[in-house]
Coordinates of C-alpha atoms in Angstrom, one line a residue:
X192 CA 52.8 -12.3 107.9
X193 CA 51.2 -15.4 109.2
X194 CA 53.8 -16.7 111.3
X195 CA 54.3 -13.0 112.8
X196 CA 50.8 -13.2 113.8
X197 CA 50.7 -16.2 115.6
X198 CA 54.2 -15.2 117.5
X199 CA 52.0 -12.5 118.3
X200 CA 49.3 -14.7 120.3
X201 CA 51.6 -16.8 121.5
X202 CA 53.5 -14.2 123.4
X203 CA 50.2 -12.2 124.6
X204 CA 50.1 -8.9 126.5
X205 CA 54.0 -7.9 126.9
X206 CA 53.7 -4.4 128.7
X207 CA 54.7 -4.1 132.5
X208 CA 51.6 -3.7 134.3
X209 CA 53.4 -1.2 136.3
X210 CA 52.8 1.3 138.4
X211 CA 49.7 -0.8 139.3
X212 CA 52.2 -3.3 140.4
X213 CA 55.6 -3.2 141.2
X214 CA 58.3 -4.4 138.6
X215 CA 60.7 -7.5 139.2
X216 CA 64.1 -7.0 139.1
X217 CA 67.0 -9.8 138.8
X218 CA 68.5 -11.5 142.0
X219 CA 72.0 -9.9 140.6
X220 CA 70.4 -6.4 140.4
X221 CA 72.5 -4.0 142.1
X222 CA 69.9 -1.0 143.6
X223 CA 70.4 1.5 146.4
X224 CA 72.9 0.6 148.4
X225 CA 72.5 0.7 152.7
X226 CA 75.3 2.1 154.8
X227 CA 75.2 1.1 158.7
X228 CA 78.5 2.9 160.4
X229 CA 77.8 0.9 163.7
X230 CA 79.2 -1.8 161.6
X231 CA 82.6 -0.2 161.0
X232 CA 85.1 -1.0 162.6
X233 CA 87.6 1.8 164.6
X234 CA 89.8 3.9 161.9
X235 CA 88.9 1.3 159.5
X236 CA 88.4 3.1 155.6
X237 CA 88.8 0.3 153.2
X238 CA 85.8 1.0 151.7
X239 CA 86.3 4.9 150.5
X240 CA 89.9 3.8 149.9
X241 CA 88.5 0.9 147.2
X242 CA 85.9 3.6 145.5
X243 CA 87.5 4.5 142.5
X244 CA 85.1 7.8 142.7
X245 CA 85.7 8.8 146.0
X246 CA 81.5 8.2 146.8
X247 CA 82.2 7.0 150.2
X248 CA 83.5 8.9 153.2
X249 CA 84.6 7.0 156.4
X250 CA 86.4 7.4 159.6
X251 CA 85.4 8.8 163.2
X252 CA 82.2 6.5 163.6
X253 CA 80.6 8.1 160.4
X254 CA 79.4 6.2 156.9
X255 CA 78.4 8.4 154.1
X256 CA 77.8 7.0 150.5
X257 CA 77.2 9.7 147.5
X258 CA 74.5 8.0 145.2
X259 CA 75.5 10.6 142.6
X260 CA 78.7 9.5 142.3
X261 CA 78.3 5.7 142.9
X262 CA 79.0 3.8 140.1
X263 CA 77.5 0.9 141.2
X264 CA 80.9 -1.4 141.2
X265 CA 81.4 -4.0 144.2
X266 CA 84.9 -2.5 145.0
X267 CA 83.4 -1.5 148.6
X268 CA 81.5 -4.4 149.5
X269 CA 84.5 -6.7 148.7
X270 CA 86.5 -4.6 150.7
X271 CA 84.2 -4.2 153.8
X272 CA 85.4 -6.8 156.2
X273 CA 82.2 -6.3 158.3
X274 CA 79.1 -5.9 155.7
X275 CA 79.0 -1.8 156.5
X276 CA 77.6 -1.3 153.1
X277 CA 75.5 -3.6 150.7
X278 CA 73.4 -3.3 148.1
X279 CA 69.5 -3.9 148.0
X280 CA 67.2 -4.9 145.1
X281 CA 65.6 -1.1 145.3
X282 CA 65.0 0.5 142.0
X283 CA 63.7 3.4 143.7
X284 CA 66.2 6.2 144.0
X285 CA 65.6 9.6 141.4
X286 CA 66.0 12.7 143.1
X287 CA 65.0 16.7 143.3
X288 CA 68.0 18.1 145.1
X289 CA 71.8 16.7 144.6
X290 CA 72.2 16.6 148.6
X291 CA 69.0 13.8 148.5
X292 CA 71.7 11.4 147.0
X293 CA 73.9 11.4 150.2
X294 CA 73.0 8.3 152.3
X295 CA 74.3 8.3 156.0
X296 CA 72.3 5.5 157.4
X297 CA 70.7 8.0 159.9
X298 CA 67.5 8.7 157.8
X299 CA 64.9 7.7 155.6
X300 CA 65.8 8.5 151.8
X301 CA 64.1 11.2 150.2
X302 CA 62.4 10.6 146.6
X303 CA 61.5 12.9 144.0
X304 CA 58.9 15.1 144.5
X305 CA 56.5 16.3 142.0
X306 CA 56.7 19.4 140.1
X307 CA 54.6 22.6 141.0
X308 CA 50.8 22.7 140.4
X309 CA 51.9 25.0 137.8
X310 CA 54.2 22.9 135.9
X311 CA 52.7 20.1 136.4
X312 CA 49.5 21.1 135.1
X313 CA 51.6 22.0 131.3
X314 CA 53.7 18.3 131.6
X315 CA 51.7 16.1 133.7
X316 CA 49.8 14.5 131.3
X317 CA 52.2 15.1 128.1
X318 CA 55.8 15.5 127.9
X319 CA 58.5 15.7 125.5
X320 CA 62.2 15.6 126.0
X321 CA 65.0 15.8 124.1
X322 CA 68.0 13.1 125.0
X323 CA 71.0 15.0 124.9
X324 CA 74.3 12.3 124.9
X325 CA 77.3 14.9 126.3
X326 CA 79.8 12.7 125.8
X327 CA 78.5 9.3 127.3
X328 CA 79.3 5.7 126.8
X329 CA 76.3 4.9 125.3
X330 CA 75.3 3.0 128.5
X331 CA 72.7 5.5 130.0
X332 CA 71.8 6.5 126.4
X333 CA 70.8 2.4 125.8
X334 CA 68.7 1.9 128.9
X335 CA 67.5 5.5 128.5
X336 CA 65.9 4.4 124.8
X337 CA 65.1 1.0 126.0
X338 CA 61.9 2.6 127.7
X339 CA 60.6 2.7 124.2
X340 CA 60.0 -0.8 123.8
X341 CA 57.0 -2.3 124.6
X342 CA 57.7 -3.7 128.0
X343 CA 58.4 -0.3 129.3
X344 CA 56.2 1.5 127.0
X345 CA 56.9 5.3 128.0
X346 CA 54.3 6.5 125.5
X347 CA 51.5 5.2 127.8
X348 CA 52.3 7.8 129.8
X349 CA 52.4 10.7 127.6
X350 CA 56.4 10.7 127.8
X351 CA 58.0 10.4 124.7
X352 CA 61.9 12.0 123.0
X353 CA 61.3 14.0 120.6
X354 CA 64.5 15.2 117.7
X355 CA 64.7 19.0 117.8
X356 CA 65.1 21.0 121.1
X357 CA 62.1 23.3 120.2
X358 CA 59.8 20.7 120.2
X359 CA 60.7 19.6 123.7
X360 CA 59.9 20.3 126.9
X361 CA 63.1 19.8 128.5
X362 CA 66.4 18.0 128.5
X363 CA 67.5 14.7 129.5
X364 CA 71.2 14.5 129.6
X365 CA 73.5 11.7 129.8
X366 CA 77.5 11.4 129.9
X367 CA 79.9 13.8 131.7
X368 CA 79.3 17.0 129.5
X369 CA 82.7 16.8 127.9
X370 CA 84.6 20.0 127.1
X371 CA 83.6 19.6 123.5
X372 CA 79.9 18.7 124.4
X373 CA 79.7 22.3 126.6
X374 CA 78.3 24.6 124.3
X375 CA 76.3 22.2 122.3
X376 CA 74.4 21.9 125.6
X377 CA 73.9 25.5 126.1
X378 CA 72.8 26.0 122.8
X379 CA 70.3 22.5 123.1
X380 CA 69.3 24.2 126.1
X381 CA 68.3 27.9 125.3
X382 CA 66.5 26.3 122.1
X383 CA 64.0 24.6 124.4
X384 CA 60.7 26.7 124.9
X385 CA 60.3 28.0 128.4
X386 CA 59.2 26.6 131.0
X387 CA 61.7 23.8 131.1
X388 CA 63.1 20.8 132.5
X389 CA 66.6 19.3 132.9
X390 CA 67.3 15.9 133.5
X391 CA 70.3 14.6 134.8
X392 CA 71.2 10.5 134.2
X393 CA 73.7 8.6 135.2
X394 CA 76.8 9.1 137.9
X395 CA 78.2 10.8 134.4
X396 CA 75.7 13.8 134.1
X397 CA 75.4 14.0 137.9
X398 CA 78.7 14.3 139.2
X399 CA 81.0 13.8 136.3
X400 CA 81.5 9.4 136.8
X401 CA 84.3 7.6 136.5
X402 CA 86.2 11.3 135.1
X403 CA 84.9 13.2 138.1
X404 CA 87.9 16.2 138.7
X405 CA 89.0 15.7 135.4
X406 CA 89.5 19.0 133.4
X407 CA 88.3 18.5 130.1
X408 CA 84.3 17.5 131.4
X409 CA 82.2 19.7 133.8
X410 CA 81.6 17.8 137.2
X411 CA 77.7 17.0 136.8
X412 CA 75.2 18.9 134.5
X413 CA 74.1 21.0 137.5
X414 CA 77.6 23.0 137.1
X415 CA 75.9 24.7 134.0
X416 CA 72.2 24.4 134.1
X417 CA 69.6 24.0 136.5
X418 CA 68.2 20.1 137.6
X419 CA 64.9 19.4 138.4
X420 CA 65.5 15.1 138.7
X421 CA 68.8 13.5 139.4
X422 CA 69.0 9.7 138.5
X423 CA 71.7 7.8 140.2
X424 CA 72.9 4.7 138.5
X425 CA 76.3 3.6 136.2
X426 CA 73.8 3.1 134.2
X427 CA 70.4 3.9 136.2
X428 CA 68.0 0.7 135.5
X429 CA 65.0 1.4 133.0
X430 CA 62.8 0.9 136.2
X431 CA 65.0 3.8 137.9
X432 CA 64.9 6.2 135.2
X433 CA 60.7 5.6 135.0
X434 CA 59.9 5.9 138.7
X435 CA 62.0 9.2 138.5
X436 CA 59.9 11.0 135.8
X437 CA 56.5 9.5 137.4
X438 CA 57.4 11.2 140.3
X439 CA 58.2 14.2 138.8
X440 CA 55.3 14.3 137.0
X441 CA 52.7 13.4 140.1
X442 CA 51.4 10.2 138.5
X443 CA 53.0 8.1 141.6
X444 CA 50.9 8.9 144.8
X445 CA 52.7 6.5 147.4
X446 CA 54.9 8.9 149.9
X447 CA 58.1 10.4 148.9
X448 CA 59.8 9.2 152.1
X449 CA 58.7 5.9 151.4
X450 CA 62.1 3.4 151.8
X451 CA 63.3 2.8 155.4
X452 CA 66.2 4.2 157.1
X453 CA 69.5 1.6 156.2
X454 CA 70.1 1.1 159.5
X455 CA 66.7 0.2 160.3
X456 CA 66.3 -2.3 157.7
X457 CA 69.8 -3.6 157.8

């Protein structure tokens, strides 16, 4: 008991101080990607023909990279002869509307927004979710529960999974929904207590991930229930999934268009 104390004052204070400051990330961390279609080159399309999802449409002078189905790979940039797309150390990139995730280069991106007065008012200060794994790799599902730990510490913020459905306040969903994971989802759903929330993480649960068009999983949660926060990323960094539900929740105050426009900052 000893020795675990004095490991304990040796290492100090070991929560992010964030929000009040912003987190680091690692030099090899691969955030929101930038398209710039000025930097294509005429009828050139290596880069939507080296996206094994089909994220990126090119051709005709237009660039257009689908966050939700970007899985974060480096097929495009090693196939982009002229640098048309790269990725940025931004962790910053959760959602309210599926069409939010479509970059074009041509404007600024738009963050989550936070909830109505109304709902805010029953969540904002304490919410429970229940983590629903439909059929996942257990990749979203690992950075999903890292948030417990004491770095990321979601309790602080009155955030916290709970075990049964009736006990939550919404769902936070990871993996494609598989065709065997369909009705458990309903069913997960319809137990949680009006008003509720639905959580999509992951290229899996938005837009079906590396299966997307395949006929045994649904393409994207939205197919089947209603999402409030869509959180790109194969999987989405703990930092990612935390600004997202901050947002949502009205305890970040900075501006939702607050990241440049690609081509501006290219």
């Amino acid at each position: 008991m000893l020795k675990i104390i004095q490991e304990r004052i040796r290492q100090g204070h070991r929560t992010s101080t964030y929000p009040e400051t912003a987190p680091t990330v690692s030099d090899r961390f691969r955030g929101r990607p930038t398209v710039d279609a000025t930097k294509c080159e005429d009828g050139c399309r290596a880069c939507a023909e080296a996206c094994p999802t089909g994220a990126i449409e090119a051709g005709d002078g237009k660039l257009r990279l689908d966050l939700g189905r970007c899985l974060f790979c480096v097929d495009c940039t090693q196939s982009c002869p002229t640098g048309a797309v790269r990725y940025q150390p931004e962790y910053r990139m959760s959602t309210n509307r599926r069409e939010d995730l479509i970059l074009d280069g041509q404007r600024p991106a738009e963050l989550a927004r936070e909830l109505d007065e109304r709902t805010r008012r029953l969540f904002g200060r304490s919410l429970k979710l229940r983590q629903v794994s439909a059929g996942g790799c257990n990749g979203c599902e690992a950075d999903t529960n890292v948030l417990t730990t004491l770095v990321f510490d979601l309790g602080r913020f009155g955030i916290d999974f709970v075990a049964s459905p009736r006990h939550a306040d919404g769902l936070l969903i990871t993996g494609p929904v598989t065709e065997n994971m369909r009705e458990a989802l309903l069913l997960c759903y319809e137990a949680v207590p009006p008003p509720k929330l639905v959580i999509a993480v992951g290229a899996c649960a938005i837009a079906g991930g590396p299966y997307i068009g395949h006929s045994l999983v649904a393409s994207g949660a939205d197919s089947i229930l209603p999402v409030d926060l869509y959180v790109p990323g194969c999987p989405p960094h703990p930092w990612t999934i935390l600004d997202g539900l901050l947002r949502l929740l009205g305890r970040l105050h900075g501006p939702t268009k607050d990241l440049a426009a690609p081509a501006e900052t290219a």
